[in-house]
Coordinates of C-alpha atoms and ligand atoms in Angstrom, one line a residue:
X1484 CA -55.2 3.4 -21.0
X1485 CA -54.3 0.2 -22.1
X1486 CA -50.7 -1.1 -23.0
X1487 CA -50.0 -2.7 -26.1
X1488 CA -46.2 -3.6 -27.5
X1489 CA -45.5 -5.6 -31.2
X1490 CA -42.0 -6.8 -32.6
X1491 CA -41.2 -8.5 -35.5
X1492 CA -37.1 -9.2 -36.1
X1493 CA -34.8 -12.2 -35.9
X1494 CA -35.3 -13.5 -31.8
X1495 CA -38.3 -15.0 -30.2
X1496 CA -40.9 -12.2 -30.0
X1497 CA -42.9 -13.5 -26.6
X1498 CA -39.7 -13.2 -24.6
X1499 CA -39.7 -9.3 -25.7
X1500 CA -43.6 -8.7 -25.2
X1501 CA -43.7 -9.6 -21.7
X1502 CA -41.0 -7.5 -21.5
X1503 CA -41.8 -4.4 -22.5
X1504 CA -45.7 -5.3 -20.8
X1505 CA -44.2 -5.3 -17.7
X1506 CA -43.1 -2.0 -17.9
X1507 CA -46.5 -0.4 -18.9
X1508 CA -48.5 -2.6 -16.7
X1509 CA -48.5 0.3 -14.9
X1510 CA -50.9 1.2 -17.7
X1511 CA -54.2 -1.0 -17.0
X1512 CA -53.0 -4.7 -14.8
X1513 CA -56.9 -6.8 -15.9
X1514 CA -55.9 -8.4 -18.2
X1515 CA -52.9 -9.5 -20.5
X1516 CA -52.6 -11.8 -24.1
X1517 CA -50.5 -11.7 -27.0
X1518 CA -50.3 -13.7 -29.6
X1519 CA -47.3 -15.0 -32.0
X1520 CA -46.9 -16.4 -34.9
X1521 CA -44.6 -19.0 -36.2
X1522 CA -44.0 -20.7 -39.2
X1523 CA -45.3 -24.3 -38.0
X1524 CA -47.8 -23.1 -35.0
X1525 CA -50.1 -20.4 -37.5
X1526 CA -51.3 -17.8 -35.1
X1527 CA -51.3 -18.5 -31.6
X1528 CA -52.7 -16.8 -28.6
X1529 CA -52.8 -16.8 -24.7
X1530 CA -54.5 -14.5 -22.7
X1531 CA -55.4 -14.3 -19.1
X1532 CA -57.2 -12.1 -16.5
X1533 CA -55.1 -11.5 -13.7
X1534 CA -51.8 -9.6 -13.4
X1535 CA -49.7 -9.7 -16.3
X1536 CA -47.6 -12.1 -13.7
X1537 CA -50.4 -14.9 -14.4
X1538 CA -49.9 -15.1 -17.9
X1539 CA -46.0 -15.1 -17.7
X1540 CA -47.1 -18.9 -15.9
X1541 CA -49.2 -19.6 -18.5
X1542 CA -47.2 -19.1 -21.1
X1543 CA -44.1 -20.3 -19.0
X1544 CA -42.4 -16.9 -19.2
X1545 CA -44.0 -17.3 -23.0
X1546 CA -41.3 -19.8 -23.9
X1547 CA -45.1 -21.6 -25.0
X1548 CA -45.2 -19.7 -28.0
X1549 CA -42.5 -19.9 -30.6
X1550 CA -42.4 -17.4 -33.5
X1551 CA -40.1 -14.0 -33.6
X1552 CA -43.9 -11.7 -35.0
X1553 CA -45.7 -10.8 -32.2
X1554 CA -48.1 -8.4 -30.2
X1555 CA -49.3 -8.5 -26.8
X1556 CA -51.6 -6.0 -24.6
X1557 CA -51.9 -4.6 -20.9
X1558 CA -56.0 -4.1 -20.7
X1559 CA -57.4 -1.4 -18.4
X1560 CA -61.5 -2.7 -19.2
X1561 CA -63.4 -0.2 -20.4
X1562 CA -66.7 -2.0 -22.7
X1563 CA -66.3 -5.4 -21.2
X1564 CA -65.5 -7.4 -17.7
X1565 CA -62.3 -7.9 -17.4
X1566 CA -61.9 -11.6 -17.8
X1567 CA -59.8 -13.9 -20.6
X1568 CA -62.6 -13.7 -23.1
X1569 CA -62.5 -9.9 -23.0
X1570 CA -58.3 -9.7 -23.0
X1571 CA -56.6 -8.7 -25.8
X1572 CA -55.3 -9.8 -28.5
X1573 CA -58.5 -10.5 -30.1
X1574 CA -58.5 -12.6 -33.5
X1575 CA -60.8 -12.9 -36.2
X1576 CA -63.7 -14.9 -37.1
X1577 CA -61.4 -17.0 -38.7
X1578 CA -58.5 -16.9 -36.8
X1579 CA -55.7 -15.3 -39.8
X1580 CA -55.3 -11.7 -38.1
X1581 CA -54.9 -10.4 -34.7
X1582 CA -55.5 -6.9 -32.9
X1583 CA -54.4 -5.7 -29.8
X1584 CA -56.3 -1.8 -29.3
X1585 CA -55.5 0.9 -26.8
X1586 CA -58.5 4.1 -26.9
X1587 CA -61.9 3.8 -27.6
X1588 CA -64.1 2.9 -30.7
X1589 CA -67.6 4.9 -30.5
X1590 CA -69.5 3.0 -33.3
X1591 CA -69.2 -0.1 -32.8
X1592 CA -72.2 -1.0 -31.5
X1593 CA -73.3 0.2 -35.1
X1594 CA -70.4 -1.9 -37.1
X1595 CA -70.7 -5.2 -34.7
X1596 CA -74.9 -4.9 -35.9
X1597 CA -74.4 -5.2 -40.5
X1598 CA -71.5 -7.4 -39.1
X1599 CA -73.4 -9.7 -37.3
X1600 CA -76.0 -9.4 -40.1
X1601 CA -73.3 -10.3 -42.9
X1602 CA -73.1 -14.1 -40.0
X1603 CA -70.1 -12.5 -38.2
X1604 CA -70.1 -13.7 -34.5
X1605 CA -68.7 -12.9 -31.9
X1606 CA -67.2 -13.8 -29.1
X1607 CA -66.0 -10.7 -26.2
X1608 CA -68.1 -8.2 -25.4
X1609 CA -65.1 -5.6 -26.9
X1610 CA -65.8 -3.0 -29.2
X1611 CA -62.1 -3.6 -29.9
X1612 CA -63.0 -8.1 -31.4
X1613 CA -66.2 -5.6 -33.9
X1614 CA -62.1 -3.9 -35.2
X1615 CA -61.2 -7.7 -36.3
X1616 CA -63.9 -9.1 -37.7
X1617 CA -64.0 -5.2 -39.8
X1618 CA -60.5 -6.1 -41.2
X1619 CA -61.0 -9.2 -42.1
X1620 CA -63.9 -8.9 -43.9
X1621 CA -62.0 -5.3 -45.6
X1622 CA -59.2 -8.0 -46.3
X1623 CA -61.1 -10.7 -47.9
X1624 CA -63.4 -8.0 -49.4
X1625 CA -59.9 -6.5 -51.2
X1626 CA -57.5 -9.0 -50.2
X1627 CA -54.2 -6.5 -49.5
X1628 CA -53.6 -5.6 -45.9
X1629 CA -52.6 -2.4 -45.6
X1630 CA -55.5 -1.3 -48.3
X1631 CA -58.2 -3.8 -45.8
X1632 CA -56.3 -1.3 -42.5
X1633 CA -56.9 2.2 -45.1
X1634 CA -60.5 1.1 -45.2
X1635 CA -61.5 -0.1 -41.5
X1636 CA -59.5 3.6 -39.8
X1637 CA -62.5 5.0 -42.6
X1638 CA -65.6 3.4 -41.5
X1639 CA -63.8 3.9 -37.3
X1640 CA -65.2 6.0 -35.2
X1641 CA -63.4 7.2 -31.4
X1642 CA -59.9 6.9 -30.7
X1643 CA -57.3 3.7 -31.2
X1644 CA -53.4 3.3 -31.4
X1645 CA -54.1 -0.7 -32.7
X1646 CA -51.0 -3.2 -33.5
X1647 CA -52.4 -6.0 -36.0
X1648 CA -50.6 -9.0 -37.4
X1649 CA -51.7 -11.5 -39.7
X1650 CA -50.9 -14.9 -40.5
X1651 CA -50.8 -14.9 -44.5
X1652 CA -47.7 -11.8 -44.0
X1653 CA -45.2 -13.8 -41.9
X1654 CA -42.8 -10.4 -42.1
X1655 CA -44.5 -8.0 -41.1
X1656 CA -46.6 -5.8 -37.8
X1657 CA -49.0 -3.1 -38.6
X1658 CA -48.7 -0.6 -36.4
X1659 CA -52.0 2.5 -36.8
X1660 CA -53.6 5.9 -34.0
X1661 CA -56.0 8.4 -33.9
X1662 CA -55.5 10.1 -30.3
X1663 CA -53.8 7.1 -28.3
X1664 CA -50.8 7.1 -28.3
X1665 CA -48.5 5.1 -30.6
X1666 CA -44.7 5.0 -30.5
X1667 CA -42.1 3.5 -33.5
X1668 CA -38.8 1.4 -32.3
X1669 CA -35.9 0.6 -34.2
X1670 CA -34.0 -2.2 -33.1
X1671 CA -30.5 -4.0 -33.8
X1672 CA -32.1 -6.9 -34.4
X1673 CA -36.6 -5.8 -35.0
X1674 CA -38.4 -3.2 -35.0
X1675 CA -41.2 -2.8 -32.2
X1676 CA -43.9 -1.4 -31.3
X1677 CA -45.8 0.6 -28.0
X1678 CA -47.7 3.3 -26.3
X1679 CA -44.9 3.7 -24.3
X1680 CA -41.4 4.8 -24.6
X1681 CA -40.1 2.6 -21.8
X1682 CA -41.6 -1.0 -23.4
X1683 CA -38.5 0.5 -25.5
X1684 CA -36.1 1.4 -23.9
X1685 CA -34.4 -1.7 -23.1
X1686 CA -34.0 -2.5 -26.9
X1687 CA -33.0 1.1 -28.6
X1688 CA -33.3 4.3 -28.1
X1689 CA -33.8 5.7 -31.9
X1690 CA -37.7 6.0 -32.1
X1691 CA -40.6 7.7 -33.8
X1692 CA -43.6 9.7 -32.4
X1693 CA -46.6 8.0 -34.9
X1694 CA -49.3 11.0 -35.4
X1695 CA -53.1 10.6 -35.6
X1696 CA -53.8 9.1 -39.5
X1697 CA -50.8 7.9 -39.4
X1698 CA -50.7 3.7 -40.3
X1699 CA -47.0 2.1 -40.5
X1700 CA -46.1 -1.2 -41.9
X1701 CA -43.4 -3.0 -39.8
X1702 CA -40.9 -5.4 -41.7
X1703 CA -37.7 -6.9 -39.3
X1704 CA -35.2 -4.1 -40.9
X1705 CA -37.8 -1.8 -41.9
X1706 CA -40.1 0.8 -41.0
X1707 CA -42.5 2.6 -43.6
X1708 CA -45.3 5.3 -42.0
X1709 CA -48.5 6.3 -44.5
X1710 CA -51.2 8.7 -44.0
X1711 CA -54.7 8.3 -44.4
X1712 CA -54.6 8.1 -48.5
X1713 CA -51.7 4.7 -47.2
X1714 CA -49.3 8.3 -48.9
X1715 CA -45.3 7.2 -47.7
X1716 CA -44.6 9.3 -45.0
X1717 CA -41.1 10.6 -43.7
X1718 CA -41.1 10.7 -39.8
X1719 CA -38.1 12.5 -37.9
X1720 CA -36.9 10.2 -35.7
X1721 CA -35.8 10.9 -31.5
X1722 CA -33.3 9.8 -29.5
X1723 CA -34.9 8.3 -25.7
X1724 CA -32.5 9.6 -22.9
X1725 CA -34.2 7.7 -20.5
X1726 CA -32.5 5.7 -18.6
X1727 CA -33.6 1.4 -18.6
X1728 CA -33.0 1.5 -14.4
X1729 CA -34.7 5.2 -14.5
X1730 CA -38.1 2.4 -14.9
X1731 CA -36.7 -0.1 -13.1
X1732 CA -36.6 0.3 -9.2
X1733 CA -33.6 -0.4 -8.3
X1734 CA -33.3 -1.6 -5.2
X1735 CA -36.6 -0.6 -3.5
X1736 CA -39.6 -2.4 -2.7
X1737 CA -42.4 0.1 -4.6
X1738 CA -42.1 2.1 -8.0
X1739 CA -43.2 5.0 -5.5
X1740 CA -41.8 4.9 -2.7
X1741 CA -38.2 5.0 -5.3
X1742 CA -40.1 8.4 -7.4
X1743 CA -40.3 9.9 -4.0
X1744 CA -36.9 9.3 -3.3
X1745 CA -36.0 10.9 -6.4
X1746 CA -37.5 14.0 -6.4
X1747 CA -35.0 15.9 -4.9
X1748 CA -33.1 14.8 -8.3
X1749 CA -35.5 15.7 -10.7
X1750 CA -36.5 19.4 -8.9
X1751 CA -32.3 20.2 -9.6
X1752 CA -33.2 18.9 -13.5
X1753 CA -36.0 20.8 -13.7
X1754 CA -35.4 23.9 -12.3
X1755 CA -31.5 24.5 -12.4
X1756 CA -30.9 24.7 -16.3
X1757 CA -33.9 27.1 -16.6
X1758 CA -31.5 29.2 -13.9
X1759 CA -29.0 31.9 -15.3
X1760 CA -27.1 34.6 -13.3
X1761 CA -30.0 34.6 -10.7
X1762 CA -32.0 34.8 -14.1
X1763 CA -35.2 31.7 -15.0
X1764 CA -34.3 31.4 -18.6
X1765 CA -37.1 29.3 -20.6
X1766 CA -35.0 30.0 -23.6
X1767 CA -37.4 26.8 -24.0
X1768 CA -40.6 29.1 -25.6
X1769 CA -41.8 32.0 -27.9
X1770 CA -44.2 33.9 -25.3
X1771 CA -42.9 37.8 -26.6
X1772 CA -42.7 40.3 -23.8
X1773 CA -45.9 42.0 -26.2
X1774 CA -47.5 39.2 -26.2
X1775 CA -47.3 38.8 -22.2
X1776 CA -48.5 42.8 -21.9
X1777 CA -51.6 41.7 -23.2
X1778 CA -52.6 38.8 -21.6
X1779 CA -56.2 39.4 -20.0
X1780 CA -56.5 36.4 -19.1
X1781 CA -54.4 32.9 -17.8
X1782 CA -55.7 29.6 -17.6
X1783 CA -54.9 26.2 -16.4
X1784 CA -56.2 23.2 -16.9
X1785 CA -55.3 20.0 -16.2
X1786 CA -56.7 16.4 -14.2
X1787 CA -56.5 14.8 -11.5
X1788 CA -52.6 15.4 -9.8
X1789 CA -51.8 18.4 -12.6
X1790 CA -55.3 20.2 -11.4
X1791 CA -53.6 20.5 -7.6
X1792 CA -49.6 22.1 -8.9
X1793 CA -52.9 24.5 -11.0
X1794 CA -54.4 25.6 -8.0
X1795 CA -51.2 25.9 -6.3
X1796 CA -50.3 28.1 -8.9
X1797 CA -53.7 29.7 -9.3
X1798 CA -52.0 31.1 -5.9
X1799 CA -49.1 32.4 -5.9
X1800 CA -49.6 33.7 -9.8
X1801 CA -52.3 35.7 -9.2
X1802 CA -50.0 36.5 -6.1
X1803 CA -47.6 37.6 -8.3
X1804 CA -48.6 38.1 -12.1
X1805 CA -51.4 40.4 -10.6
X1806 CA -54.0 38.6 -13.3
X1807 CA -57.2 36.8 -13.7
X1808 CA -56.0 33.1 -13.5
X1809 CA -58.4 30.0 -13.8
X1810 CA -57.9 26.6 -13.3
X1811 CA -60.3 23.8 -14.7
X1812 CA -60.7 20.2 -14.5
X1813 CA -59.8 19.5 -17.9
X1814 CA -62.7 16.8 -18.3
X1815 CA -65.6 19.8 -17.5
X1816 CA -63.4 22.8 -19.6
X1817 CA -64.6 21.6 -22.7
X1818 CA -68.2 21.0 -22.1
X1819 CA -68.4 25.1 -20.2
X1820 CA -68.3 27.6 -22.5
X1821 CA -64.8 28.7 -21.3
X1822 CA -63.8 32.7 -21.9
X1823 CA -60.7 32.3 -24.5
X1824 CA -59.8 34.5 -26.6
X1825 CA -56.4 35.6 -28.9
X1826 CA -55.0 36.9 -25.2
X1827 CA -55.8 34.4 -22.5
X1828 CA -52.8 32.5 -22.4
X1829 CA -53.8 28.7 -21.4
X1830 CA -51.1 26.7 -19.6
X1831 CA -51.7 22.6 -19.4
X1832 CA -50.4 20.7 -17.0
X1833 CA -50.0 17.1 -18.4
X1834 CA -46.8 14.5 -16.7
X1835 CA -48.2 11.5 -19.3
X1836 CA -49.0 14.8 -22.2
X1837 CA -51.6 11.6 -23.5
X1838 CA -54.6 11.9 -20.7
X1839 CA -56.9 12.1 -23.3
X1840 CA -59.4 15.1 -21.5
X1841 CA -56.5 17.4 -21.1
X1842 CA -55.9 17.6 -24.7
X1843 CA -59.2 18.2 -25.8
X1844 CA -59.3 20.7 -23.3
X1845 CA -55.9 22.4 -25.5
X1846 CA -57.5 21.6 -29.0
X1847 CA -61.1 23.4 -28.1
X1848 CA -58.2 26.5 -26.6
X1849 CA -56.8 27.2 -29.4
X1850 CA -59.6 26.5 -31.8
X1851 CA -61.1 29.7 -29.1
X1852 CA -57.9 31.6 -30.2
X1853 CA -55.7 31.4 -27.4
X1854 CA -52.0 30.3 -27.5
X1855 CA -51.4 27.3 -25.6
X1856 CA -48.5 26.2 -23.1
X1857 CA -47.7 22.7 -21.8
X1858 CA -46.0 21.1 -19.1
X1859 CA -45.0 17.7 -19.8
X1860 CA -42.8 14.7 -18.7
X1861 CA -43.7 12.8 -21.4
X1862 CA -41.1 13.7 -24.8
X1863 CA -42.5 13.4 -27.5
X1864 CA -46.5 12.9 -26.5
X1865 CA -49.0 14.4 -28.0
X1866 CA -49.4 17.3 -25.9
X1867 CA -46.1 18.2 -25.7
X1868 CA -46.6 18.2 -29.9
X1869 CA -49.6 20.0 -30.1
X1870 CA -48.7 22.9 -27.7
X1871 CA -47.4 26.2 -29.0
X1872 CA -45.3 26.1 -26.6
X1873 CA -43.6 23.1 -24.2
X1874 CA -42.2 23.3 -21.4
X1875 CA -40.2 19.9 -20.2
X1876 CA -40.4 18.4 -16.7
X1877 CA -36.8 15.6 -16.5
X1878 CA -39.0 14.3 -13.9
X1879 CA -38.0 11.4 -15.7
X1880 CA -40.4 7.9 -16.4
X1881 CA -42.6 7.9 -13.1
X1882 CA -44.4 4.3 -13.1
X1883 CA -46.1 4.2 -10.0
X1884 CA -49.4 4.7 -10.7
X1885 CA -49.6 7.3 -8.1
X1886 CA -47.3 10.2 -9.0
X1887 CA -44.7 12.4 -6.7
X1888 CA -42.2 13.1 -9.0
X1889 CA -44.1 14.7 -11.7
X1890 CA -45.6 16.6 -8.9
X1891 CA -42.9 17.9 -8.0
X1892 CA -41.9 19.4 -10.9
X1893 CA -44.7 20.3 -12.1
X1894 CA -44.3 23.1 -9.1
X1895 CA -40.8 23.8 -9.5
X1896 CA -40.9 24.0 -13.4
X1897 CA -45.3 26.4 -12.4
X1898 CA -43.8 28.1 -9.7
X1899 CA -40.2 29.3 -12.8
X1900 CA -42.8 30.3 -15.9
X1901 CA -45.5 32.6 -12.7
X1902 CA -42.1 34.1 -12.5
X1903 CA -40.9 34.9 -15.3
X1904 CA -44.1 35.8 -16.6
X1905 CA -44.2 39.0 -13.4
X1906 CA -40.8 39.6 -14.1
X1907 CA -42.2 41.1 -18.6
X1908 CA -45.2 42.9 -16.1
X1909 CA -43.1 44.3 -13.9
X1910 CA -45.0 42.5 -10.6
X1911 CA -42.7 40.8 -8.8
X1912 CA -40.6 43.4 -6.8
X1913 CA -36.5 42.5 -7.6
X1914 CA -35.6 41.5 -4.1
X1915 CA -39.4 38.9 -3.5
X1916 CA -37.9 38.0 -7.1
X1917 CA -34.1 36.5 -6.1
X1918 CA -35.7 35.3 -2.5
X1919 CA -38.0 32.8 -5.0
X1920 CA -34.9 32.4 -6.9
X1921 CA -32.5 31.5 -5.0
X1922 CA -35.4 28.6 -2.4
X1923 CA -35.8 27.0 -5.7
X1924 CA -32.3 26.5 -6.3
X1925 CA -32.3 25.8 -2.8
X1926 CA -35.6 23.5 -2.7
X1927 CA -33.5 20.7 -3.6
X1928 CA -31.6 19.9 -1.0
X1929 CA -34.3 21.2 1.7
X1930 CA -35.8 18.0 0.1
X1931 CA -33.4 15.1 0.7
X1932 CA -33.9 17.0 4.4
X1933 CA -36.8 16.7 4.3
X1934 CA -36.1 12.5 3.3
X1935 CA -34.0 12.1 6.1
X1936 CA -36.6 11.9 9.2
X1937 CA -38.5 9.5 7.1
X1938 CA -39.4 7.2 10.3
X1939 CA -41.0 9.3 11.8
X1940 CA -43.4 9.8 9.5
X1941 CA -43.4 5.6 9.0
X1942 CA -43.9 5.7 13.2
X1943 CA -47.5 7.8 12.1
X1944 CA -48.5 6.1 8.6
X1945 CA -48.5 2.5 12.2
X1946 CA -50.4 5.3 14.3
X1947 CA -53.4 6.3 11.9
X1948 CA -53.4 3.3 9.4
X1949 CA -56.1 2.0 10.6
X1950 CA -58.9 5.1 10.0
X1951 CA -61.9 4.8 7.7
X1952 CA -61.8 8.6 7.2
X1953 CA -59.3 11.1 6.6
X1954 CA -59.6 15.4 6.2
X1955 CA -57.0 17.3 5.1
X1956 CA -57.2 20.8 5.8
X1957 CA -55.7 24.4 5.1
X1958 CA -56.1 28.2 3.8
X1959 CA -54.5 29.1 0.8
X1960 CA -51.5 26.8 -0.8
X1961 CA -51.7 24.6 2.1
X1962 CA -55.4 24.4 0.7
X1963 CA -54.0 23.2 -2.2
X1964 CA -51.4 20.9 -1.1
X1965 CA -54.5 18.9 1.4
X1966 CA -55.6 18.7 -2.1
X1967 CA -53.3 16.2 -3.2
X1968 CA -52.2 15.1 0.7
X1969 CA -56.2 13.6 0.6
X1970 CA -55.6 12.8 -3.0
X1971 CA -52.0 10.7 -2.7
X1972 CA -53.6 8.6 0.5
X1973 CA -57.7 7.9 -1.2
X1974 CA -56.3 6.3 -4.3
X1975 CA -53.5 4.1 -2.9
X1976 CA -55.0 2.8 0.6
X1977 CA -59.1 3.5 -0.4
X1978 CA -59.1 5.5 2.4
X1979 CA -61.7 7.8 2.3
X1980 CA -60.5 11.4 2.6
X1981 CA -61.5 15.0 1.8
X1982 CA -59.9 17.9 2.0
X1983 CA -61.5 21.5 3.0
X1984 CA -60.0 24.9 2.8
X1985 CA -59.7 25.4 6.9
X1986 CA -62.3 28.7 6.7
X1987 CA -65.8 26.8 5.7
X1988 CA -65.3 22.7 8.2
X1989 CA -68.0 25.0 9.9
X1990 CA -70.3 25.6 6.8
X1991 CA -71.5 22.1 7.3
X1992 CA -68.6 19.4 7.2
X1993 CA -67.6 20.0 10.7
X1994 CA -70.9 18.1 11.5
X1995 CA -67.9 15.0 10.7
X1996 CA -65.7 16.0 12.7
X1997 CA -66.0 14.0 16.1
X1998 CA -64.8 11.8 18.4
X1999 CA -61.1 10.2 17.7
X2000 CA -61.5 11.7 13.1
X2001 CA -58.5 12.5 12.0
X2002 CA -57.0 15.5 11.0
X2003 CA -54.3 16.2 8.8
X2004 CA -53.8 20.4 9.5
X2005 CA -51.9 21.7 7.3
X2006 CA -50.4 24.7 8.5
X2007 CA -47.1 26.1 6.1
X2008 CA -48.3 29.1 4.9
X2009 CA -47.4 31.9 6.6
X2010 CA -49.2 34.6 6.1
X2011 CA -53.1 32.2 7.9
X2012 CA -50.8 30.9 9.8
X2013 CA -53.1 32.1 13.3
X2014 CA -56.3 31.4 11.4
X2015 CA -55.1 27.9 10.9
X2016 CA -54.6 27.5 13.8
X2017 CA -57.9 28.3 14.9
X2018 CA -59.0 25.9 12.9
X2019 CA -58.0 23.6 14.5
X2020 CA -58.9 24.4 17.9
X2021 CA -62.5 24.3 16.4
X2022 CA -61.6 20.5 15.1
X2023 CA -60.6 19.4 18.5
X2024 CA -63.2 20.7 19.8
X2025 CA -65.7 18.6 18.6
X2026 CA -62.9 15.3 19.7
X2027 CA -61.0 15.6 16.5
X2028 CA -57.2 13.5 16.6
X2029 CA -55.1 16.0 14.8
X2030 CA -51.5 15.6 12.9
X2031 CA -50.3 18.8 11.5
X2032 CA -47.9 19.7 9.6
X2033 CA -46.0 22.8 9.4
X2034 CA -43.2 24.2 9.0
X2035 CA -40.0 24.2 11.5
X2036 CA -40.5 27.3 12.6
X2037 CA -44.1 27.1 14.3
X2038 CA -43.2 23.9 15.5
X2039 CA -43.5 24.8 19.2
X2040 CA -46.9 26.5 18.0
X2041 CA -48.5 23.7 17.0
X2042 CA -47.5 21.0 18.8
X2043 CA -49.2 23.6 22.1
X2044 CA -52.0 22.9 20.4
X2045 CA -52.4 19.4 17.6
X2046 CA -51.7 15.7 19.0
X2047 CA -48.6 15.1 16.5
X2048 CA -47.0 17.0 14.4
X2049 CA -44.3 17.0 11.4
X2050 CA -42.4 20.8 10.6
X2051 CA -40.1 21.2 7.4
X2052 CA -37.6 23.5 6.6
X2053 CA -38.1 26.9 6.0
X2054 CA -38.8 28.6 2.6
X2055 CA -40.6 31.2 0.5
X2056 CA -44.1 31.1 0.3
X2057 CA -44.1 30.7 -3.2
X2058 CA -41.7 27.5 -3.2
X2059 CA -43.0 26.2 0.5
X2060 CA -45.4 23.1 -1.1
X2061 CA -43.2 21.8 -3.1
X2062 CA -41.4 20.7 0.2
X2063 CA -45.1 20.8 2.8
X2064 CA -46.5 18.1 0.5
X2065 CA -43.5 15.6 1.0
X2066 CA -44.4 14.1 4.2
X2067 CA -47.8 13.7 2.4
X2068 CA -46.7 11.8 0.1
X2069 CA -44.9 9.1 2.3
X2070 CA -48.0 9.4 4.9
X2071 CA -50.4 8.0 2.5
X2072 CA -47.4 5.4 1.1
X2073 CA -46.8 3.8 4.8
X2074 CA -50.2 3.7 5.2
X2075 CA -51.0 1.7 2.4
X2076 CA -48.4 -0.9 3.0
X2077 CA -49.9 -0.5 6.9
X2078 CA -52.8 -2.1 5.6
X2079 CA -51.7 -4.1 2.6
X2080 CA -52.5 -2.2 -0.6
X2081 CA -50.7 -3.1 -3.6
X2082 CA -49.4 -0.2 -4.4
X2083 CA -48.1 0.4 -7.4
X2084 CA -50.5 -0.2 -8.4
X2085 CA -53.9 0.7 -7.2
X2086 CA -56.8 -1.4 -7.6
X2087 CA -59.5 0.4 -10.9
X2088 CA -57.1 3.1 -11.6
X2089 CA -54.6 3.0 -15.1
X2090 CA -51.9 5.9 -15.7
X2091 CA -52.3 7.3 -18.5
X2092 CA -56.2 7.5 -18.0
X2093 CA -57.1 7.9 -22.7
X2094 CA -60.9 7.3 -22.6
X2095 CA -62.7 10.3 -21.7
Ligands
F6R147 C1 -53.0 10.8 -9.1 C2 -52.6 11.2 -10.7 C3 -54.0 11.4 -11.5 C4 -53.3 12.3 -12.7 C5 -53.9 12.5 -14.3 C6 -53.5 13.3 -15.1 O1 -51.5 10.7 -8.4 O2 -51.5 10.6 -11.1 O3 -54.6 12.2 -11.2 O4 -52.0 13.2 -12.1 O5 -54.7 11.6 -14.5 O6 -53.1 12.5 -15.9 P1 -51.6 13.0 -16.6 O7 -50.4 15.0 -15.7 O8 -50.8 12.7 -16.7 O9 -52.5 13.6 -17.2

């Protein structure tokens, strides 16, 4: 949600800021803006509603703003509609302070009213402008910018990552964070702040991750970090190993298609270092056998697609571990009364590692005494740093808003963790353990095989893209997979879609099936295939058009009932969803393409959801 970037150095700032914003546009894209300071012009600000290209045109790719110190922002609106005025940066009333903000200031109304009484005039509807004005107020009071920032942070409540520049400090960029991601980068020609490493990897891989409550002062050749008492803090440097090309389209029309195609490699990178001599090795977690044996309950907590991974894992883990596994939406978990104690393992799944609901749920689980294990893609992200244990999915940067390769790597990593725990508990037969390990190792090749048949899916997408309501049905693992297929479709193609457990259809939903309704029937879970087939017959009898996804083994059987069939290679049931989901991703992609949708940046969405 919202991307912020800042630069101070020996090069023109505006082109660097625009480049950084472009790489973070997936974080929000309803408006964008930059502020640059120069000796001659002072603070110059340009902002524009719409995509970044509008701002690029307005600033002639940055040439309109000269200066080597600046901040930029790409917005996903929370307070105030997306327009030029509400776009960031926000400027204090005297025009000397510019600020960009990611997050939400919860007590902004109260502060705004107080400032209005002091005679301050506001121009926007945002909570962020309140911070810019409050900063001017305190700066006027104390005459020192760092001190003023410290005072502001003590008054505001909520979440924030700030980038701040002030006309009186020609060579300083100020950063602060709480519950919103912010990294600082050491470059050759200057230093950076950004919400996300993708904004800076073209310039540097040497970064530090800011922690909550910290403030940083960046100049062209120094970065100083302070705690909330303004006492200097020593920060550990990290080297980012993501490749610049991983965050570029590389000839593909969309990041989403590129990322779908990268799945075999992403899965290989996630699985292969964790299988040694046929055994699952999780060197990076410190769960003792004694602890695992005492486990009474497991929670899996996540949002959106990550939650759907949790759904698949619930089916798999309960079978393998013979322990109760509950999957919770993070936004629900934190406000329920979860039964967590020291014998509870709480697994949180998050691609970004910054999803606010997931982080808050994790904190609640820790507060209640549970042990947390995070499955995360972004190294150094907040969830990764706060969890007791962390396992990384090695998907590389995922830019398309709709997740694909991160989802697939989460699935296989959860399979590995499930196997590991089952082995410690002695609840999995050696033969089954080996069969699953073998299938995980063979998965990249099988995924390549699925991706080699893209044309079939393209054809079905062109046949069905005009439907305005599509149902996904399946049982057990197929139901969990259908939830992901349905979400992919609706988020990028804007077609109404629902996923149902096939057996549940006749308890109400079947009334929606009429002549020509498209039903995507998932039949890859062999144990329940016959039952799934009966449900296909039921919807066909009510006039549905059925597109079935099954395995090669059952293609012929399915062809007898369904109108169209997509078949994927066979695998062990635990691993099968990793193959079955790929045609669903591709189907959503090609349907959205046919409908002319903005695939990588679907309306109303943003990649990293850092507000509640
Ligand atoms: C859908 C999608 C979202 C995310 C959700 C959680 O394609 O990407 O549903 O899965 O916002 O995000 P993370 O995994 O970053 O916590």
